[in-house]
Short mmCIF file of C-alpha atoms in Angstrom, two decimals:
data_model
loop_
_atom_site.label_atom_id
_atom_site.label_comp_id
_atom_site.label_asym_id
_atom_site.label_seq_id
_atom_site.Cartn_x
_atom_site.Cartn_y
_atom_site.Cartn_z
CA MET W 1 -10.18 26.87 46.65
CA SER W 2 -11.41 23.27 46.57
CA ALA W 3 -10.09 20.62 44.18
CA VAL W 4 -12.51 18.59 42.06
CA GLU W 5 -11.59 15.72 39.74
CA ILE W 6 -14.02 14.83 36.99
CA GLU W 7 -14.16 12.15 34.36
CA ALA W 8 -14.07 13.59 30.85
CA PRO W 9 -13.97 10.72 28.33
CA VAL W 10 -13.12 11.17 24.65
CA VAL W 11 -16.34 11.90 22.73
CA GLY W 12 -14.97 13.00 19.36
CA VAL W 13 -11.78 12.98 17.30
CA THR W 14 -10.98 14.87 14.11
CA VAL W 15 -8.01 13.28 12.38
CA TYR W 16 -5.80 15.29 10.04
CA PRO W 17 -3.12 13.87 7.74
CA ASP W 18 -0.46 14.40 10.43
CA ARG W 19 -2.22 14.96 13.78
CA ALA W 20 -5.60 14.85 15.53
CA ARG W 21 -7.89 17.12 17.51
CA VAL W 22 -9.43 15.33 20.50
CA THR W 23 -12.60 16.44 22.28
CA ARG W 24 -13.43 15.40 25.86
CA ARG W 25 -16.53 16.20 27.86
CA GLY W 26 -17.40 15.84 31.55
CA SER W 27 -19.96 17.16 34.03
CA THR W 28 -19.96 17.98 37.73
CA ARG W 29 -21.90 20.04 40.29
CA LEU W 30 -19.96 22.94 41.79
CA ALA W 31 -20.83 24.85 44.91
CA ALA W 32 -20.50 28.63 44.93
CA GLY W 33 -16.88 29.76 45.06
CA GLU W 34 -13.57 29.05 43.36
CA HIS W 35 -12.55 25.52 42.42
CA ARG W 36 -9.71 23.71 40.69
CA VAL W 37 -11.19 21.15 38.26
CA ARG W 38 -8.71 18.41 37.35
CA ILE W 39 -8.89 16.14 34.24
CA ALA W 40 -6.38 13.26 34.00
CA PRO W 41 -4.76 11.26 32.57
CA LEU W 42 -4.20 12.94 29.20
CA PRO W 43 -1.59 12.07 26.56
CA LEU W 44 1.83 13.41 27.41
CA GLY W 45 2.38 14.65 23.85
CA LEU W 46 -0.63 16.96 23.65
CA ARG W 47 0.18 20.39 22.23
CA ARG W 48 -0.19 22.72 25.17
CA ASP W 49 -0.76 25.80 23.03
CA SER W 50 -3.70 24.04 21.35
CA LEU W 51 -5.65 23.43 24.56
CA ARG W 52 -9.10 25.01 24.59
CA VAL W 53 -11.69 24.94 27.39
CA GLY W 54 -15.40 25.59 26.92
CA GLY W 55 -18.76 24.28 27.96
CA ARG W 56 -21.97 25.39 29.61
CA GLY W 57 -22.89 26.55 33.10
CA ALA W 58 -22.83 29.63 35.32
CA VAL W 59 -19.06 29.37 35.64
CA THR W 60 -16.16 31.73 34.88
CA VAL W 61 -12.84 30.21 33.77
CA LEU W 62 -9.98 31.85 35.65
CA GLY W 63 -7.07 29.94 34.17
CA VAL W 64 -5.84 26.67 32.67
CA GLU W 65 -2.70 24.79 33.70
CA VAL W 66 -1.09 21.73 32.08
CA THR W 67 1.33 19.66 34.16
CA THR W 68 3.03 16.28 33.94
CA TRP W 69 1.56 13.55 36.09
CA ARG W 70 3.45 10.42 37.01
CA GLN W 71 1.01 7.54 37.05
CA ALA W 72 1.62 4.34 38.98
CA ARG W 73 2.71 1.30 36.93
CA SER W 74 -0.20 -0.72 35.68
CA THR W 75 -1.43 -3.44 38.04
CA ASP W 76 -3.76 -5.04 35.53
CA GLY W 77 -4.72 -8.49 36.90
CA GLN W 78 -5.14 -9.90 33.40
CA VAL W 79 -1.56 -8.96 32.51
CA ARG W 80 -0.21 -10.58 35.69
CA GLU W 81 -2.14 -13.76 34.91
CA LEU W 82 -0.78 -13.84 31.35
CA GLU W 83 2.80 -13.40 32.58
CA ARG W 84 2.33 -16.17 35.16
CA ARG W 85 0.92 -18.52 32.51
CA LYS W 86 3.83 -17.69 30.19
CA ARG W 87 6.31 -18.79 32.87
CA GLU W 88 4.34 -22.00 33.50
CA LEU W 89 4.28 -22.88 29.80
CA ALA W 90 8.02 -22.28 29.49
CA ASP W 91 8.64 -24.67 32.45
CA GLU W 92 6.34 -27.32 30.94
CA LEU W 93 8.12 -27.09 27.60
CA ALA W 94 11.46 -27.62 29.36
CA GLU W 95 10.03 -30.69 31.14
CA VAL W 96 8.79 -32.11 27.82
CA ASP W 97 12.23 -31.63 26.27
CA ASP W 98 13.88 -33.39 29.25
CA ALA W 99 11.43 -36.31 29.06
CA ASP W 100 12.01 -36.64 25.30
CA GLU W 101 15.78 -36.77 25.86
CA VAL W 102 15.32 -39.52 28.48
CA GLU W 103 13.17 -41.57 26.08
CA THR W 104 15.75 -41.12 23.33
CA GLN W 105 18.52 -42.44 25.57
CA ARG W 106 16.26 -45.29 26.77
CA GLY W 107 15.63 -46.39 23.17
CA GLN W 108 19.34 -46.25 22.36
CA PHE W 109 20.16 -48.34 25.46
CA ILE W 110 17.53 -50.99 24.64
CA GLY W 111 18.80 -51.20 21.07
CA GLN W 112 22.41 -51.66 22.17
CA LEU W 113 21.35 -54.24 24.79
CA ALA W 114 19.43 -56.22 22.19
CA GLU W 115 22.41 -56.13 19.83
CA ARG W 116 24.80 -57.50 22.46
CA ALA W 117 22.28 -60.04 23.74
CA GLY W 118 21.70 -61.30 20.21
CA GLY W 119 25.23 -62.68 19.99
CA THR W 120 25.02 -64.24 23.46
CA TYR W 121 21.72 -65.99 22.65
CA ALA W 122 23.10 -67.26 19.35
CA ARG W 123 26.02 -68.96 21.10
CA ALA W 124 23.74 -70.32 23.85
CA LEU W 125 21.39 -71.83 21.25
CA ALA W 126 24.34 -73.44 19.45
CA SER W 127 25.61 -75.02 22.66
CA GLY W 128 22.15 -76.12 23.77
CA LYS W 129 22.21 -73.91 26.87
CA ALA W 130 19.12 -71.91 25.76
CA ALA W 131 15.84 -72.91 24.19
CA PRO W 132 14.26 -71.05 21.25
CA THR W 133 11.38 -70.04 23.48
CA ASP W 134 13.82 -68.12 25.68
CA VAL W 135 15.03 -66.13 22.68
CA ALA W 136 11.47 -65.38 21.57
CA THR W 137 10.54 -64.21 25.07
CA PHE W 138 13.54 -61.86 25.18
CA ALA W 139 12.82 -60.50 21.69
CA ASP W 140 9.18 -59.85 22.58
CA SER W 141 10.24 -58.01 25.71
CA VAL W 142 12.70 -55.79 23.82
CA ALA W 143 10.13 -55.05 21.10
CA GLY W 144 7.48 -54.16 23.69
CA GLN W 145 9.81 -51.77 25.51
CA LEU W 146 10.81 -50.06 22.24
CA ALA W 147 7.16 -49.72 21.21
CA ASP W 148 6.27 -48.20 24.58
CA SER W 149 9.19 -45.75 24.28
CA GLN W 150 8.15 -44.65 20.78
CA SER W 151 4.56 -44.21 21.94
CA ARG W 152 5.69 -42.01 24.82
CA ARG W 153 7.81 -39.93 22.41
CA ARG W 154 4.83 -39.40 20.12
CA GLY W 155 2.78 -38.25 23.08
CA LEU W 156 5.55 -35.85 24.10
CA ALA W 157 5.69 -34.42 20.55
CA ARG W 158 1.94 -33.76 20.62
CA ARG W 159 2.29 -32.15 24.03
CA ARG W 160 5.14 -29.96 22.79
CA THR W 161 3.00 -28.75 19.85
CA ASP W 162 0.07 -27.89 22.12
CA LEU W 163 2.30 -26.03 24.59
CA THR W 164 4.06 -24.10 21.81
CA GLU W 165 0.75 -22.96 20.31
CA GLU W 166 -0.59 -21.89 23.70
CA LEU W 167 2.64 -20.01 24.50
CA ALA W 168 2.44 -18.16 21.17
CA ALA W 169 -1.16 -17.16 21.93
CA VAL W 170 -0.20 -15.86 25.38
CA GLU W 171 2.70 -13.84 23.90
CA ARG W 172 0.35 -12.28 21.34
CA GLN W 173 -2.06 -11.26 24.11
CA LEU W 174 0.80 -9.74 26.13
CA LYS W 175 2.06 -7.85 23.08
CA ALA W 176 -1.42 -6.46 22.50
CA THR W 177 -1.48 -5.04 26.04
CA ASP W 178 1.97 -3.42 25.80
CA GLY W 179 0.75 -0.40 23.80
CA LYS W 180 -1.99 0.20 26.34
CA ARG W 181 0.16 0.01 29.44
CA GLU W 182 3.39 1.74 28.56
CA PRO W 183 2.04 5.30 27.98
CA ASP W 184 0.29 5.25 31.38
CA ARG W 185 3.56 5.61 33.29
CA LEU W 186 3.88 9.32 32.46
CA ALA W 187 0.86 11.41 31.50
CA ALA W 188 -0.39 14.96 31.40
CA GLU W 189 -3.11 16.52 33.50
CA VAL W 190 -5.14 19.69 33.01
CA THR W 191 -6.32 21.83 35.90
CA VAL W 192 -9.00 24.44 35.19
CA ALA W 193 -9.48 27.18 37.75
CA VAL W 194 -13.11 28.33 37.82
CA ASP W 195 -15.41 30.58 39.78
CA ALA W 196 -18.87 28.99 40.07
CA ASP W 197 -22.29 30.23 41.18
CA ASP W 198 -23.56 26.93 42.63
CA ALA W 199 -24.17 25.52 39.16
CA GLU W 200 -23.91 22.41 37.01
CA LEU W 201 -20.76 22.54 34.87
CA ASP W 202 -20.62 20.79 31.49
CA LEU W 203 -16.94 21.07 30.62
CA GLU W 204 -15.55 20.56 27.12
CA LEU W 205 -11.83 20.17 26.53
CA THR W 206 -10.13 20.07 23.10
CA TYR W 207 -6.46 19.70 22.19
CA LEU W 208 -4.17 18.64 19.35
CA VAL W 209 -1.90 15.60 19.56
CA ASP W 210 0.83 14.31 17.28
CA GLY W 211 1.27 10.65 16.45
CA ALA W 212 -2.07 10.37 14.66
CA ARG W 213 -2.75 10.30 10.94
CA TRP W 214 -5.08 9.23 8.19
CA GLN W 215 -4.02 8.29 4.70
CA PRO W 216 -6.16 7.85 1.59
CA SER W 217 -6.05 4.69 -0.50
CA TYR W 218 -8.13 3.61 -3.47
CA ASP W 219 -9.53 0.68 -5.38
CA LEU W 220 -10.02 1.57 -9.06
CA ARG W 221 -12.15 -0.99 -10.88
CA LEU W 222 -12.91 -0.67 -14.61
CA VAL W 223 -16.03 -2.43 -15.90
CA ASP W 224 -17.01 -1.59 -19.50
CA ASP W 225 -16.77 2.21 -19.71
CA THR W 226 -17.20 2.97 -16.01
CA MET W 227 -14.46 3.35 -13.42
CA THR W 228 -15.65 2.63 -9.88
CA VAL W 229 -13.44 4.50 -7.42
CA THR W 230 -13.67 3.28 -3.83
CA TRP W 231 -11.99 5.79 -1.55
CA PHE W 232 -10.73 4.50 1.81
CA GLY W 233 -9.29 6.34 4.78
CA LEU W 234 -6.70 4.45 6.84
CA VAL W 235 -6.60 5.80 10.41
CA SER W 236 -3.85 4.92 12.88
CA GLN W 237 -2.42 6.53 15.98
CA GLU W 238 0.20 6.17 18.71
CA THR W 239 -0.79 9.15 20.83
CA GLY W 240 -0.71 7.33 24.15
CA GLU W 241 -4.49 7.24 24.65
CA ASP W 242 -6.99 4.83 23.17
CA TRP W 243 -9.91 6.36 21.31
CA PRO W 244 -13.16 4.64 22.31
CA GLU W 245 -16.15 4.38 20.00
CA CYS W 246 -16.88 8.03 19.37
CA VAL W 247 -17.55 10.50 16.58
CA LEU W 248 -14.59 10.10 14.23
CA GLN W 249 -14.01 12.67 11.48
CA LEU W 250 -11.37 12.72 8.76
CA SER W 251 -10.33 16.17 7.62
CA THR W 252 -8.40 17.05 4.47
CA ALA W 253 -7.13 20.25 6.11
CA ARG W 254 -3.40 20.49 6.71
CA PRO W 255 -2.61 22.36 9.91
CA ALA W 256 1.16 21.85 9.29
CA ALA W 257 5.83 3.61 -7.54
CA ALA W 258 3.70 3.35 -10.32
CA THR W 259 2.98 2.41 -13.60
CA GLY W 260 2.74 4.62 -16.65
CA VAL W 261 3.22 4.92 -20.37
CA PRO W 262 6.85 5.54 -21.45
CA GLU W 263 7.63 9.20 -22.03
CA LEU W 264 9.67 10.59 -24.91
CA SER W 265 12.74 12.73 -24.26
CA PRO W 266 14.15 15.24 -26.77
CA TRP W 267 16.37 13.74 -29.49
CA TYR W 268 19.24 16.13 -30.10
CA LEU W 269 21.82 16.06 -32.88
CA ASP W 270 25.05 18.00 -32.60
CA ARG W 271 28.55 18.15 -34.01
CA VAL W 272 31.29 16.11 -32.34
CA ARG W 273 33.27 18.34 -30.04
CA PRO W 274 36.51 16.65 -28.97
CA ALA W 275 37.09 18.98 -26.01
CA PRO W 276 35.32 18.85 -23.64
CA PRO W 277 33.69 15.48 -24.39
CA MET W 278 29.93 15.48 -24.52
CA PRO W 279 28.25 13.35 -21.81
CA ALA W 280 26.42 10.36 -23.20
CA MET W 281 22.66 10.78 -23.31
CA ALA W 282 20.89 8.23 -21.11
CA PRO W 283 17.77 6.82 -22.73
CA ALA W 284 14.58 7.70 -20.95
CA SER W 285 13.50 4.93 -18.60
CA PHE W 286 9.99 3.78 -18.14
CA GLY W 287 8.24 1.43 -15.73
CA ALA W 288 7.28 -2.00 -16.94
CA LEU W 289 3.56 -2.52 -16.89
CA PRO W 290 1.97 -5.75 -15.68
CA PRO W 291 0.48 -8.07 -18.31
CA PRO W 292 -3.15 -7.51 -19.29
CA PRO W 293 -5.86 -9.72 -17.90
CA SER W 294 -6.03 -12.99 -19.81
CA PRO W 295 -9.26 -13.24 -21.80
CA GLY W 296 -10.77 -16.28 -20.16
CA ALA W 297 -14.26 -17.64 -20.22
CA ALA W 298 -16.72 -16.60 -17.54
CA PRO W 299 -16.69 -18.92 -14.52
CA ALA W 300 -19.18 -21.76 -14.56
CA ALA W 301 -22.28 -21.37 -12.44
CA ALA W 302 -22.02 -22.96 -9.03
CA ALA W 303 -24.09 -26.00 -8.20
CA GLY W 304 -27.42 -25.14 -6.67
CA ALA W 305 -27.58 -21.67 -8.28
CA ALA W 306 -30.92 -19.94 -8.52
CA PRO W 307 -32.94 -20.69 -11.68
CA ARG W 308 -32.87 -18.22 -14.56
CA SER W 309 -36.31 -16.94 -13.69
CA ALA W 310 -35.22 -15.84 -10.21
CA PRO W 311 -34.62 -12.05 -9.95
CA PRO W 312 -30.94 -11.07 -9.56
CA ARG W 313 -29.86 -10.34 -6.04
CA PRO W 314 -28.68 -6.78 -5.37
CA LYS W 315 -24.98 -6.04 -5.02
CA VAL W 316 -23.48 -5.63 -1.57
CA ARG W 317 -23.55 -1.96 -0.60
CA GLU W 318 -20.86 -0.13 1.36
CA SER W 319 -21.65 2.46 4.00
CA VAL W 320 -19.95 5.72 3.07
CA ALA W 321 -19.05 8.83 5.01
CA THR W 322 -21.04 12.04 5.12
CA VAL W 323 -19.12 15.11 3.99
CA GLU W 324 -18.99 18.74 5.07
CA GLN W 325 -17.33 20.93 2.43
CA GLY W 326 -15.35 23.87 3.72
CA VAL W 327 -13.65 26.71 1.85
CA THR W 328 -10.33 24.91 1.33
CA ALA W 329 -10.91 21.50 2.94
CA ALA W 330 -13.53 18.85 3.52
CA THR W 331 -14.39 16.83 6.62
CA TYR W 332 -15.68 13.26 6.29
CA ARG W 333 -17.59 11.43 9.02
CA PRO W 334 -17.76 7.60 8.73
CA ALA W 335 -21.21 6.05 8.93
CA ARG W 336 -20.74 4.67 12.45
CA PRO W 337 -18.66 5.44 15.57
CA VAL W 338 -15.37 3.57 15.70
CA ALA W 339 -12.68 2.79 18.25
CA VAL W 340 -9.01 3.28 17.34
CA PRO W 341 -6.45 1.88 19.81
CA ALA W 342 -3.10 3.59 20.39
CA ASP W 343 -1.05 0.63 19.12
CA GLY W 344 -0.52 1.85 15.55
CA SER W 345 -2.99 -0.60 14.01
CA ALA W 346 -4.92 0.85 11.08
CA TYR W 347 -8.68 1.23 10.91
CA ARG W 348 -10.11 1.46 7.38
CA ALA W 349 -13.21 3.53 6.76
CA THR W 350 -14.96 3.82 3.40
CA ILE W 351 -15.20 7.50 2.55
CA ALA W 352 -16.92 7.39 -0.83
CA VAL W 353 -17.77 5.11 -3.76
CA LEU W 354 -17.75 7.01 -7.06
CA GLU W 355 -18.94 5.88 -10.49
CA LEU W 356 -16.89 7.85 -13.03
CA PRO W 357 -17.02 7.71 -16.84
CA ALA W 358 -13.93 6.28 -18.53
CA ARG W 359 -12.64 6.48 -22.10
CA LEU W 360 -10.44 3.61 -23.31
CA ASP W 361 -7.69 3.77 -25.91
CA HIS W 362 -4.20 2.40 -26.56
CA VAL W 363 -0.84 4.16 -26.42
CA THR W 364 2.35 2.94 -28.06
CA VAL W 365 5.87 4.37 -28.24
CA PRO W 366 7.45 1.96 -30.74
CA VAL W 367 10.82 3.75 -30.74
CA ARG W 368 11.09 2.54 -27.11
CA ALA W 369 9.10 -0.71 -27.12
CA ALA W 370 6.94 -2.38 -29.77
CA GLU W 371 3.93 -2.86 -27.53
CA ALA W 372 0.60 -1.13 -26.95
CA HIS W 373 -0.58 -0.08 -23.49
CA LEU W 374 -4.27 -0.04 -22.69
CA ARG W 375 -5.14 3.32 -21.16
CA ALA W 376 -8.23 4.62 -19.37
CA THR W 377 -8.86 8.35 -19.30
CA VAL W 378 -11.19 9.07 -16.39
CA ARG W 379 -12.91 12.35 -15.53
CA ASN W 380 -13.74 13.15 -11.90
CA THR W 381 -17.41 14.05 -12.24
CA SER W 382 -17.95 13.99 -8.46
CA ALA W 383 -17.76 16.90 -6.02
CA HIS W 384 -14.85 15.27 -4.16
CA THR W 385 -11.22 16.33 -4.38
CA LEU W 386 -9.34 13.05 -4.13
CA LEU W 387 -6.07 13.27 -2.21
CA PRO W 388 -2.75 11.68 -3.25
CA GLY W 389 -2.49 8.04 -2.24
CA PRO W 390 -1.77 4.49 -3.37
CA ALA W 391 -4.29 2.82 -5.66
CA ALA W 392 -4.93 -0.74 -6.78
CA VAL W 393 -6.19 -0.91 -10.37
CA PHE W 394 -8.54 -3.70 -11.42
CA HIS W 395 -9.79 -4.50 -14.91
CA GLY W 396 -13.01 -6.30 -14.11
CA ALA W 397 -12.09 -8.88 -11.46
CA ASP W 398 -8.37 -8.94 -12.38
CA PHE W 399 -5.71 -6.92 -10.59
CA VAL W 400 -3.59 -5.26 -13.29
CA ALA W 401 -1.51 -2.52 -11.68
CA ALA W 402 -0.47 -0.73 -8.52
CA THR W 403 -0.17 3.00 -9.00
CA ARG W 404 -0.40 6.22 -7.04
CA LEU W 405 -3.03 8.88 -7.61
CA LYS W 406 -2.08 12.52 -7.59
CA THR W 407 -4.45 15.15 -6.30
CA TRP W 408 -7.58 14.73 -8.43
CA ALA W 409 -9.87 17.74 -8.46
CA PRO W 410 -13.54 17.76 -9.55
CA GLY W 411 -13.85 17.99 -13.34
CA GLU W 412 -10.22 16.97 -13.84
CA GLU W 413 -9.14 14.06 -16.05
CA THR W 414 -6.48 11.53 -15.15
CA GLU W 415 -4.90 8.69 -17.11
CA LEU W 416 -4.55 5.15 -15.76
CA ALA W 417 -2.36 2.49 -17.39
CA LEU W 418 -4.07 -0.91 -17.53
CA GLY W 419 -1.15 -2.97 -18.82
CA VAL W 420 0.16 -4.17 -22.19
CA ASP W 421 -2.53 -5.40 -24.60
CA ASP W 422 -0.92 -8.07 -26.80
CA ARG W 423 -3.95 -8.07 -29.10
CA VAL W 424 -2.77 -4.76 -30.58
CA ARG W 425 0.41 -5.53 -32.52
CA VAL W 426 2.98 -2.81 -33.24
CA GLU W 427 6.06 -2.93 -35.48
CA ARG W 428 8.60 -0.23 -36.33
CA LYS W 429 11.05 -0.88 -39.18
CA LEU W 430 13.80 1.06 -40.90
CA GLY W 431 12.52 1.25 -44.48
CA ARG W 432 15.35 3.18 -46.12
CA ARG W 433 18.68 4.73 -45.23
CA ALA W 434 21.04 6.61 -47.53
CA ASP W 435 24.27 8.54 -46.94
CA THR W 436 25.13 10.93 -49.81
CA ARG W 437 27.40 13.88 -50.57
CA ALA W 438 25.97 16.92 -52.32
CA THR W 439 27.32 17.69 -55.80
CA LEU W 440 28.15 21.26 -54.84
CA GLY W 441 30.28 21.96 -51.81
CA SER W 442 31.06 19.42 -49.14
CA THR W 443 27.66 19.07 -47.46
CA ARG W 444 26.87 15.49 -46.45
CA ARG W 445 23.41 14.06 -46.05
CA ARG W 446 21.95 11.17 -44.13
CA GLU W 447 18.40 10.26 -45.03
CA VAL W 448 16.21 7.65 -43.29
CA GLU W 449 12.61 6.54 -43.42
CA TYR W 450 10.75 4.43 -40.84
CA ARG W 451 7.48 2.58 -41.23
CA ILE W 452 5.25 1.91 -38.23
CA SER W 453 2.47 -0.63 -38.60
CA VAL W 454 -0.33 -1.13 -36.08
CA ALA W 455 -2.81 -4.04 -36.24
CA ASN W 456 -5.97 -4.31 -34.13
CA HIS W 457 -6.78 -7.94 -33.26
CA THR W 458 -9.37 -7.08 -30.59
CA PRO W 459 -13.08 -7.81 -31.19
CA GLN W 460 -13.97 -4.10 -31.09
CA ALA W 461 -12.82 -0.84 -32.66
CA ALA W 462 -9.74 0.68 -31.03
CA THR W 463 -8.12 4.11 -30.99
CA VAL W 464 -4.32 3.80 -30.91
CA GLU W 465 -2.16 6.80 -30.06
CA VAL W 466 1.28 6.41 -31.68
CA ARG W 467 4.17 8.52 -30.37
CA ASP W 468 7.50 9.02 -32.13
CA GLN W 469 9.95 11.83 -32.65
CA LEU W 470 12.25 13.67 -35.02
CA PRO W 471 15.75 14.64 -33.92
CA VAL W 472 16.40 18.26 -32.90
CA SER W 473 19.62 20.02 -33.86
CA ARG W 474 21.68 21.92 -31.33
CA ASP W 475 24.15 23.33 -33.86
CA GLU W 476 23.65 25.42 -37.00
CA ALA W 477 26.04 23.11 -38.87
CA VAL W 478 23.61 20.22 -38.32
CA VAL W 479 20.29 20.73 -40.12
CA VAL W 480 17.30 18.38 -39.77
CA ARG W 481 14.65 18.43 -42.49
CA GLU W 482 11.56 16.26 -42.47
CA SER W 483 10.85 14.48 -45.75
CA THR W 484 7.91 12.16 -45.12
CA LEU W 485 5.10 12.28 -42.55
CA VAL W 486 2.20 10.21 -43.83
CA PRO W 487 -0.39 10.61 -42.48
CA PRO W 488 0.31 14.03 -40.94
CA PRO W 489 0.60 13.87 -37.15
CA ALA W 490 -2.27 15.11 -35.04
CA GLU W 491 0.12 16.87 -32.66
CA ARG W 492 3.74 17.94 -32.69
CA THR W 493 6.02 19.88 -30.33
CA GLU W 494 9.08 22.08 -30.77
CA LEU W 495 11.19 19.24 -29.38
CA GLY W 496 10.29 17.00 -32.30
CA GLU W 497 7.69 14.86 -30.54
CA LEU W 498 4.98 13.59 -32.91
CA THR W 499 1.59 12.06 -32.09
CA TRP W 500 -0.76 10.17 -34.41
CA ARG W 501 -4.16 8.76 -33.53
CA LEU W 502 -5.31 5.80 -35.58
CA ARG W 503 -8.90 4.57 -35.46
CA LEU W 504 -8.87 0.87 -36.33
CA GLY W 505 -11.83 -1.46 -36.60
CA PRO W 506 -11.65 -5.14 -35.54
CA GLY W 507 -9.02 -6.86 -37.67
CA GLU W 508 -7.89 -3.61 -39.34
CA SER W 509 -4.31 -2.36 -39.71
CA GLY W 510 -2.78 1.08 -40.14
CA GLU W 511 0.63 2.33 -41.23
CA ILE W 512 2.66 5.48 -40.62
CA ALA W 513 5.62 6.59 -42.73
CA MET W 514 8.11 8.94 -41.06
CA GLY W 515 11.21 10.15 -42.90
CA PHE W 516 13.79 12.90 -42.46
CA ARG W 517 17.28 13.85 -43.55
CA VAL W 518 20.22 15.36 -41.71
CA GLU W 519 22.59 17.77 -43.53
CA LEU W 520 26.09 18.19 -42.12
CA ALA W 521 28.47 21.03 -42.93
CA LYS W 522 32.03 20.38 -44.07
CA GLY W 523 34.22 18.70 -41.44
CA VAL W 524 31.37 18.16 -38.95
CA GLU W 525 31.01 14.75 -37.33
CA LEU W 526 27.53 13.79 -36.19
CA ALA W 527 26.89 13.03 -32.51
CA GLY W 528 23.73 11.63 -30.92
CA TRP W 529 22.59 9.51 -33.87
CA ARG W 530 20.51 6.43 -33.21
CA GLU W 531 18.58 4.08 -35.46
#
């Protein structure tokens, strides 16, 4: 049985969220008889049970064997040259530092010499032993030597800067080669035993590897009533083999901090129970939203802009991936072949650009915060199922929020918070409170009424969703009765949550009155009350 080694480069990669399927192809001519066809090197971490062999030719596959192959350490001449240059630069930097230290000491010596000589010349001039010209000559000499020393130090500083920058560049190049060299020390090899009939063999090898992934990310840009969703796929891998420019596919199949509107929690009332003590209710927390985009004027036209009569230039287009829809997953192929090195760096491919209709309104929860959040409700009218991933939200050209999309199916709506809109003013006040005792029996009552006012100071009509709540009793001795709900809420839940929707024109205001009373049986102390 003869041994044959063929080259089978990577021709295609399908990347899953947590792994990748790699396809290699190679060709060779086989004489009649049995042969052992060897393909190496392959990544050491390939899943051996995933290995599949196929192809074309009058050949019968007798067996497949995967073994570990110890590859010689890389002898890349470029790497050796970079390491040599790194050593040279380090030596030159040390020489520059030594020369700078010598010049520093020289300057200090000249300065001390001039200081001591100054006193000697002063006495010599007083006694007539030295002429003024002698002093001037000495001073000029000292000044010239100091100037030369400072000039040399400036030259050394420039030299140090140049050497440091070059050394940093060499270190970056060496670091870039590390990911390519290290996995080559230990690799896998595949040996395919075949029986050939004097034929041309086109061999195809596929296998799964860990250490590869793709993750979705999004840009969500709202302009008027349209949300443009740009869907990106970030591909990275540390499988031990570089992927050259080949057919790259991103599959949604799985072989294996955000912003939002504050949410209401149930408001319970109960009697005080001394034993055991009731745990204090923690108020529901909510994420702070970034401020809304400041309404500024449109930027001035740049000098030299085209005249008004010139036709507008088309927008820059993005190449998007083609899609193959399966039963439970989709596979996306970027518009052009790409190379992905095995150093963990991410390659970003544009999967799709979607124009989706958006509906804008405001949401406020004044019992938590007297502010209105601008909200976009967007329906996925595309055929794509968008996967969970981080998203950057833009309102026009302004970045307003960082959020995370959940799985977004076709036809499904999702809500996006666009920040606090200070042009919609909200106020919640306690209008009335009374504590009384019934004339018959010992029943006590506590009655309150709140007034919520909403003012629209935007230049267009606005729909404002107002959320509040009534308390819910947990004990039959504590009875909650609503007294005033004007206007009636559009929605309510069994947990006391109330929702109004106010339609306000520019400059208009609306008001909601909400009142209730709490009746307590004899001897019952109220727990859980809040204003």
